[in-house]
Amino acid sequence: YLSAKAKVFVAPAMDLDMYRHPSTARNLDTLRADGVTLIEPAEGYLASGLTGKGRMEEPEEIVKVIEAWMDASASLKGKKILVTAGPTHENIDPVRFIGNYSSGKMGYALAGECAARGAEVCLVSGPVSLPVPDGDIRRIEVTSAAEMHAACLREFPGMDAAIMCAAVADYAPAVCSDSKIKRETTGEITLRLVPNPDIAASLGAIKTPEQKLIGFALETDNEHANALSKLRRKNLDFIVLNSLRDPLAGFGKDTNKVTVIAATGEEKSFPAKSKTLVAADIIDFTL
Ligand code: PMT
């Protein structure tokens, strides 16, 4: 199991008291958090002679669950999806930059989940230290917001959807020094910052009615109102809200807790889950 790369299903079978035991519940929760799909045991006559919940589900029912998963796993076959991930770095000089704490985990989980469902993925990634997930994923590595903007404008016209998960720097130094700024000769310095292009808004301005555009909103306060305002301002179809006030959400964590809001007004909040499972929830709701 530990070295299995395929999707894993577990259909537990045990006596009713063992199934009810808190340690079993904890272990099943751990498996679920790791992305395993549990096929709940049925109620009925058990090998011990007792009757209750613990009978392995009927093989025909197990096959149905797996078939349903296989149908869903091909749900994005033939689709082309652009995903942005990670931070951008805005250079001050050859050794320093302005950046943020994005690790790329959320964006890479989205790219991996889209590919697992059969999509052809273009992953435009800022500087992160993550491997490309398995599947049909073409990674374009960029450093700055300007480079990410150029790559997204080039790739978006051929796409069915774009998921803008990158934490793009809103400002860049107006001037990048060609040589290392020296403390001894420069003394106190003032950095003049100029706004970067808004990549999601640029795609929102050119998207066709067939293309879906999904943005993220990372907030620290007034979360819902700010997310709604970004959804409208950038002409998105959906926005995924995560808050830095939530201890299980945000930069670098293995988990996230999101609310997805549609331009139609529909919205859904999900509990904290691993970023892989959050990616699956986002894709189920939006694509
Ligand atoms: O990478 P991890 O460590 O896993 O962390 C995940 C995450 C917290 C980075 C991710 O879940 C997330 O919230 N990503 C968006 C972060 C962000 O920049 O949010 P924002 O509210 O500032 O931007 C709103 C939207 O506009 C985002 O879709 C962003 O990609 C986009 N944007 C922002 C600025 C800009 N100049 N161009 C953009 O396209």
Tab-separated table of C-alpha atoms and ligand atoms in Angstrom:
chain	number	residue	atom	x	y	z
A	1	TYR	CA	0.000	0.000	0.000
A	2	LEU	CA	2.749	2.461	0.966
A	3	SER	CA	4.389	2.189	-2.438
A	4	ALA	CA	1.111	2.071	-4.418
A	5	LYS	CA	0.845	4.908	-6.930
A	6	ALA	CA	-2.688	3.982	-8.025
A	7	LYS	CA	-5.904	5.115	-6.389
A	8	VAL	CA	-6.617	3.009	-3.275
A	9	PHE	CA	-10.017	1.825	-2.001
A	10	VAL	CA	-10.490	0.110	1.342
A	11	ALA	CA	-13.511	-2.056	2.102
A	12	PRO	CA	-13.105	-2.876	5.825
A	13	ALA	CA	-14.568	-6.020	7.332
A	14	MET	CA	-14.513	-6.724	11.068
A	15	ASP	CA	-16.665	-7.483	14.060
A	16	LEU	CA	-19.108	-4.728	15.082
A	17	ASP	CA	-17.288	-3.737	18.305
A	18	MET	CA	-13.983	-3.493	16.458
A	19	TYR	CA	-15.587	-1.319	13.792
A	20	ARG	CA	-17.167	0.945	16.434
A	21	HIS	CA	-13.902	1.319	18.386
A	22	PRO	CA	-12.503	4.905	18.442
A	23	SER	CA	-9.062	3.689	17.305
A	24	THR	CA	-10.641	2.191	14.166
A	25	ALA	CA	-12.449	5.485	13.516
A	26	ARG	CA	-9.162	7.389	13.940
A	27	ASN	CA	-7.329	5.066	11.559
A	28	LEU	CA	-10.089	5.299	8.950
A	29	ASP	CA	-9.949	9.113	9.233
A	30	THR	CA	-6.178	8.971	8.614
A	31	LEU	CA	-6.729	6.861	5.500
A	32	ARG	CA	-9.427	9.277	4.241
A	33	ALA	CA	-7.112	12.257	4.830
A	34	ASP	CA	-4.465	10.449	2.746
A	35	GLY	CA	-6.915	10.258	-0.170
A	36	VAL	CA	-8.056	6.637	0.280
A	37	THR	CA	-11.724	6.027	-0.525
A	38	LEU	CA	-13.506	4.032	2.160
A	39	ILE	CA	-16.237	1.635	1.114
A	40	GLU	CA	-18.271	1.427	4.310
A	41	PRO	CA	-19.083	-2.045	5.647
A	42	ALA	CA	-22.688	-3.217	5.491
A	43	GLU	CA	-24.943	-4.281	8.387
A	44	GLY	CA	-25.818	-7.941	8.837
A	45	TYR	CA	-24.711	-11.355	10.035
A	46	LEU	CA	-21.011	-11.394	11.016
A	47	ALA	CA	-18.476	-14.249	11.165
A	48	SER	CA	-18.559	-14.062	14.992
A	49	GLY	CA	-22.245	-14.963	14.950
A	50	LEU	CA	-23.220	-11.438	16.020
A	51	THR	CA	-25.282	-9.103	13.882
A	52	GLY	CA	-24.333	-5.459	13.170
A	53	LYS	CA	-22.200	-3.125	11.079
A	54	GLY	CA	-18.946	-4.728	9.950
A	55	ARG	CA	-19.815	-7.032	7.033
A	56	MET	CA	-17.622	-6.354	4.040
A	57	GLU	CA	-19.763	-4.653	1.390
A	58	GLU	CA	-21.039	-7.034	-1.333
A	59	PRO	CA	-18.475	-7.429	-4.162
A	60	GLU	CA	-21.072	-6.166	-6.705
A	61	GLU	CA	-21.448	-2.932	-4.679
A	62	ILE	CA	-17.661	-2.545	-4.408
A	63	VAL	CA	-17.387	-2.859	-8.197
A	64	LYS	CA	-20.092	-0.178	-8.599
A	65	VAL	CA	-18.110	2.279	-6.414
A	66	ILE	CA	-14.936	1.621	-8.429
A	67	GLU	CA	-16.779	1.970	-11.750
A	68	ALA	CA	-18.282	5.288	-10.632
A	69	TRP	CA	-14.785	6.493	-9.688
A	70	MET	CA	-13.407	5.383	-13.066
A	71	ASP	CA	-16.166	7.326	-14.879
A	72	ALA	CA	-15.333	10.421	-12.811
A	73	SER	CA	-11.602	9.907	-13.365
A	74	ALA	CA	-12.092	10.348	-17.106
A	75	SER	CA	-14.358	13.359	-16.574
A	76	LEU	CA	-11.802	15.848	-17.976
A	77	LYS	CA	-10.667	13.706	-20.921
A	78	GLY	CA	-10.105	15.903	-23.985
A	79	LYS	CA	-10.023	19.117	-21.887
A	80	LYS	CA	-7.072	21.493	-21.794
A	81	ILE	CA	-6.541	23.277	-18.494
A	82	LEU	CA	-4.136	26.032	-17.516
A	83	VAL	CA	-3.091	26.089	-13.855
A	84	THR	CA	-0.888	28.728	-12.223
A	85	ALA	CA	0.983	27.879	-9.030
A	86	GLY	CA	3.553	29.146	-6.565
A	87	PRO	CA	4.816	32.642	-5.840
A	88	THR	CA	6.411	35.189	-8.148
A	89	HIS	CA	9.762	36.773	-7.355
A	90	GLU	CA	10.311	40.402	-8.274
A	91	ASN	CA	14.019	41.116	-8.464
A	92	ILE	CA	15.609	44.034	-6.654
A	93	ASP	CA	19.133	43.145	-7.772
A	94	PRO	CA	20.875	39.881	-8.802
A	95	VAL	CA	20.694	38.498	-5.242
A	96	ARG	CA	17.461	39.888	-3.721
A	97	PHE	CA	13.787	39.777	-4.534
A	98	ILE	CA	10.320	40.621	-3.226
A	99	GLY	CA	8.282	37.433	-2.855
A	100	ASN	CA	5.718	35.632	-0.716
A	101	TYR	CA	5.348	32.349	1.160
A	102	SER	CA	3.492	30.291	-1.481
A	103	SER	CA	4.965	26.767	-1.709
A	104	GLY	CA	3.041	25.760	-4.841
A	105	LYS	CA	1.375	22.821	-3.014
A	106	MET	CA	-2.214	23.902	-3.751
A	107	GLY	CA	-1.561	24.682	-7.434
A	108	TYR	CA	0.400	21.465	-7.982
A	109	ALA	CA	-2.402	19.443	-6.323
A	110	LEU	CA	-4.883	21.051	-8.756
A	111	ALA	CA	-2.642	20.291	-11.745
A	112	GLY	CA	-2.225	16.671	-10.553
A	113	GLU	CA	-5.962	16.185	-10.004
A	114	CYS	CA	-6.860	17.657	-13.427
A	115	ALA	CA	-4.318	15.305	-15.053
A	116	ALA	CA	-5.598	12.329	-13.025
A	117	ARG	CA	-9.042	13.027	-14.508
A	118	GLY	CA	-7.667	12.872	-18.046
A	119	ALA	CA	-7.018	16.572	-18.810
A	120	GLU	CA	-4.033	17.933	-20.694
A	121	VAL	CA	-2.538	20.418	-18.229
A	122	CYS	CA	-0.300	23.418	-18.749
A	123	LEU	CA	1.210	24.320	-15.371
A	124	VAL	CA	2.670	27.833	-15.244
A	125	SER	CA	4.754	27.749	-12.106
A	126	GLY	CA	6.619	30.346	-10.125
A	127	PRO	CA	9.821	29.313	-8.301
A	128	VAL	CA	9.019	26.282	-6.092
A	129	SER	CA	10.843	23.076	-5.219
A	130	LEU	CA	8.108	20.576	-6.143
A	131	PRO	CA	8.289	17.819	-8.766
A	132	VAL	CA	5.785	17.862	-11.648
A	133	PRO	CA	2.866	15.583	-10.632
A	134	ASP	CA	2.194	12.408	-12.666
A	135	GLY	CA	0.138	12.662	-15.844
A	136	ASP	CA	-0.071	14.801	-18.952
A	137	ILE	CA	1.385	18.014	-17.460
A	138	ARG	CA	3.574	20.498	-19.348
A	139	ARG	CA	5.308	22.825	-16.883
A	140	ILE	CA	6.388	26.328	-17.859
A	141	GLU	CA	8.715	27.762	-15.221
A	142	VAL	CA	8.619	31.512	-14.660
A	143	THR	CA	10.054	33.852	-12.059
A	144	SER	CA	8.280	37.206	-12.174
A	145	ALA	CA	4.648	38.300	-12.516
A	146	ALA	CA	5.511	39.807	-15.927
A	147	GLU	CA	6.807	36.401	-17.128
A	148	MET	CA	3.755	34.610	-15.707
A	149	HIS	CA	1.494	37.178	-17.404
A	150	ALA	CA	3.189	36.620	-20.788
A	151	ALA	CA	3.015	32.800	-20.469
A	152	CYS	CA	-0.672	32.858	-19.457
A	153	LEU	CA	-1.672	35.236	-22.275
A	154	ARG	CA	0.111	32.955	-24.758
A	155	GLU	CA	-1.420	29.692	-23.445
A	156	PHE	CA	-4.965	30.726	-22.474
A	157	PRO	CA	-6.544	30.979	-25.976
A	158	GLY	CA	-6.162	27.183	-26.514
A	159	MET	CA	-7.588	26.240	-23.092
A	160	ASP	CA	-11.009	25.097	-21.889
A	161	ALA	CA	-10.372	26.499	-18.414
A	162	ALA	CA	-7.792	28.273	-16.277
A	163	ILE	CA	-7.298	27.923	-12.518
A	164	MET	CA	-5.330	30.882	-11.154
A	165	CYS	CA	-3.829	29.578	-7.911
A	166	ALA	CA	-0.507	31.447	-8.004
A	167	ALA	CA	0.229	34.063	-5.372
A	168	VAL	CA	1.273	36.801	-7.784
A	169	ALA	CA	3.193	39.784	-6.419
A	170	ASP	CA	1.062	42.882	-6.911
A	171	TYR	CA	4.108	45.167	-7.092
A	172	ALA	CA	7.630	44.982	-8.522
A	173	PRO	CA	10.600	47.320	-8.017
A	174	ALA	CA	10.495	50.065	-10.682
A	175	VAL	CA	14.196	49.459	-11.338
A	176	CYS	CA	16.202	46.254	-10.941
A	177	SER	CA	19.866	46.960	-10.261
A	178	ASP	CA	22.284	45.127	-12.618
A	179	SER	CA	24.803	44.644	-9.825
A	180	LYS	CA	24.459	43.795	-6.144
A	181	ILE	CA	23.406	46.847	-4.126
A	182	LYS	CA	26.199	47.491	-1.592
A	183	ARG	CA	25.334	48.628	1.902
A	184	GLU	CA	28.727	50.378	2.268
A	185	THR	CA	28.233	52.630	-0.770
A	186	THR	CA	24.434	53.002	-0.896
A	187	GLY	CA	23.435	53.520	2.756
A	188	GLU	CA	19.679	53.894	3.270
A	189	ILE	CA	17.615	53.067	0.194
A	190	THR	CA	14.014	53.650	-0.827
A	191	LEU	CA	12.444	51.108	-3.180
A	192	ARG	CA	9.917	52.521	-5.632
A	193	LEU	CA	7.337	49.848	-6.471
A	194	VAL	CA	5.138	49.797	-9.557
A	195	PRO	CA	1.978	47.666	-9.983
A	196	ASN	CA	2.304	44.349	-11.818
A	197	PRO	CA	-0.252	43.318	-14.432
A	198	ASP	CA	-3.303	41.542	-13.008
A	199	ILE	CA	-3.049	38.196	-14.810
A	200	ALA	CA	-6.490	36.856	-13.834
A	201	ALA	CA	-8.148	40.142	-14.879
A	202	SER	CA	-6.304	40.053	-18.231
A	203	LEU	CA	-7.661	36.546	-18.902
A	204	GLY	CA	-11.102	37.656	-17.671
A	205	ALA	CA	-11.079	40.393	-20.314
A	206	ILE	CA	-10.398	38.000	-23.215
A	207	LYS	CA	-12.211	34.819	-22.157
A	208	THR	CA	-14.832	33.365	-24.476
A	209	PRO	CA	-18.248	32.156	-23.217
A	210	GLU	CA	-16.966	28.537	-23.542
A	211	GLN	CA	-13.910	29.114	-21.330
A	212	LYS	CA	-14.087	28.884	-17.539
A	213	LEU	CA	-11.914	31.112	-15.381
A	214	ILE	CA	-11.372	30.185	-11.739
A	215	GLY	CA	-9.477	32.492	-9.396
A	216	PHE	CA	-8.405	32.290	-5.779
A	217	ALA	CA	-8.799	34.870	-3.023
A	218	LEU	CA	-6.357	34.785	-0.121
A	219	GLU	CA	-7.763	37.031	2.581
A	220	THR	CA	-7.002	38.077	6.137
A	221	ASP	CA	-10.251	39.963	6.906
A	222	ASN	CA	-13.643	40.765	5.330
A	223	GLU	CA	-13.093	37.492	3.514
A	224	HIS	CA	-16.425	36.953	1.779
A	225	ALA	CA	-16.932	40.549	0.627
A	226	ASN	CA	-13.355	40.811	-0.684
A	227	ALA	CA	-13.664	37.512	-2.567
A	228	LEU	CA	-16.943	38.613	-4.186
A	229	SER	CA	-15.408	41.910	-5.240
A	230	LYS	CA	-12.424	40.053	-6.849
A	231	LEU	CA	-14.808	37.636	-8.604
A	232	ARG	CA	-16.602	40.585	-10.259
A	233	ARG	CA	-13.591	42.852	-10.867
A	234	LYS	CA	-11.619	40.088	-12.627
A	235	ASN	CA	-14.658	38.685	-14.528
A	236	LEU	CA	-14.167	35.179	-13.032
A	237	ASP	CA	-16.662	32.323	-13.207
A	238	PHE	CA	-15.655	31.050	-9.755
A	239	ILE	CA	-13.483	32.193	-6.888
A	240	VAL	CA	-11.938	29.924	-4.254
A	241	LEU	CA	-11.728	31.706	-0.925
A	242	ASN	CA	-9.135	30.701	1.677
A	243	SER	CA	-8.322	32.726	4.758
A	244	LEU	CA	-5.020	33.173	6.561
A	245	ARG	CA	-7.073	33.404	9.775
A	246	ASP	CA	-7.775	29.687	9.416
A	247	PRO	CA	-4.982	27.633	11.038
A	248	LEU	CA	-5.494	24.753	8.573
A	249	ALA	CA	-5.404	26.951	5.451
A	250	GLY	CA	-2.924	28.939	3.435
A	251	PHE	CA	0.762	29.066	2.577
A	252	GLY	CA	2.922	25.971	2.866
A	253	LYS	CA	0.344	23.866	4.740
A	254	ASP	CA	-0.565	20.348	3.581
A	255	THR	CA	-4.230	21.176	4.227
A	256	ASN	CA	-6.576	23.893	3.092
A	257	LYS	CA	-10.117	24.996	3.932
A	258	VAL	CA	-12.026	26.684	1.139
A	259	THR	CA	-15.341	28.176	0.111
A	260	VAL	CA	-16.010	28.188	-3.628
A	261	ILE	CA	-18.261	30.987	-4.894
A	262	ALA	CA	-19.776	30.958	-8.388
A	263	ALA	CA	-20.571	34.087	-10.421
A	264	THR	CA	-24.158	32.764	-10.435
A	265	GLY	CA	-24.308	33.271	-6.654
A	266	GLU	CA	-24.135	29.565	-5.786
A	267	GLU	CA	-21.487	28.721	-3.190
A	268	LYS	CA	-20.193	25.786	-1.163
A	269	SER	CA	-17.953	25.614	1.911
A	270	PHE	CA	-15.807	22.550	2.494
A	271	PRO	CA	-14.184	21.313	5.725
A	272	ALA	CA	-10.376	21.348	6.116
A	273	LYS	CA	-8.819	18.566	4.034
A	274	SER	CA	-5.510	17.649	2.420
A	275	LYS	CA	-4.723	19.882	-0.577
A	276	THR	CA	-5.227	16.856	-2.871
A	277	LEU	CA	-8.789	16.386	-1.627
A	278	VAL	CA	-9.435	20.154	-1.712
A	279	ALA	CA	-8.318	20.121	-5.364
A	280	ALA	CA	-10.858	17.350	-6.059
A	281	ASP	CA	-13.648	19.377	-4.369
A	282	ILE	CA	-12.755	22.500	-6.386
A	283	ILE	CA	-12.738	20.561	-9.663
A	284	ASP	CA	-16.026	18.762	-8.846
A	285	PHE	CA	-17.708	22.125	-8.167
A	286	THR	CA	-16.259	24.169	-11.016
A	287	LEU	CA	-15.357	22.017	-14.052
B	1	PMT	O1	1.111	27.559	-2.614
B	1	PMT	P1	0.626	27.115	-1.246
B	1	PMT	O2	1.694	27.251	-0.187
B	1	PMT	O3	-0.002	25.753	-1.291
B	1	PMT	O4	-0.528	28.135	-0.797
B	1	PMT	C1	-1.730	28.175	-1.528
B	1	PMT	C2	-2.231	29.617	-1.704
B	1	PMT	C3	-2.539	30.211	-0.339
B	1	PMT	C4	-1.159	30.474	-2.407
B	1	PMT	C5	-3.498	29.527	-2.621
B	1	PMT	O5	-4.473	28.739	-1.997
B	1	PMT	C6	-4.068	30.910	-2.916
B	1	PMT	O6	-4.860	31.477	-2.176
B	1	PMT	N1	-3.637	31.488	-4.072
B	1	PMT	C7	-3.980	32.889	-4.469
B	1	PMT	C8	-3.107	33.851	-3.694
B	1	PMT	C9	-3.362	35.292	-4.098
B	1	PMT	O7	-2.495	35.912	-4.660
B	1	PMT	O8	-4.573	35.744	-3.866
B	1	PMT	P2	-5.059	37.248	-4.174
B	1	PMT	O9	-6.312	37.375	-3.396
B	1	PMT	O10	-3.969	38.235	-3.919
B	1	PMT	O11	-5.339	37.239	-5.738
B	1	PMT	C10	-6.623	37.021	-6.293
B	1	PMT	C11	-6.524	36.262	-7.613
B	1	PMT	O12	-5.905	37.084	-8.617
B	1	PMT	C12	-5.713	34.985	-7.566
B	1	PMT	O13	-6.336	34.050	-8.418
B	1	PMT	C13	-4.347	35.408	-8.120
B	1	PMT	O14	-3.689	34.317	-8.774
B	1	PMT	C14	-4.745	36.471	-9.122
B	1	PMT	N2	-3.751	37.547	-9.333
B	1	PMT	C15	-3.373	38.354	-8.297
B	1	PMT	C16	-2.508	39.411	-8.529
B	1	PMT	C17	-2.027	39.628	-9.849
B	1	PMT	N3	-1.171	40.616	-10.108
B	1	PMT	N4	-2.413	38.796	-10.843
B	1	PMT	C18	-3.261	37.773	-10.609
B	1	PMT	O15	-3.609	37.018	-11.531
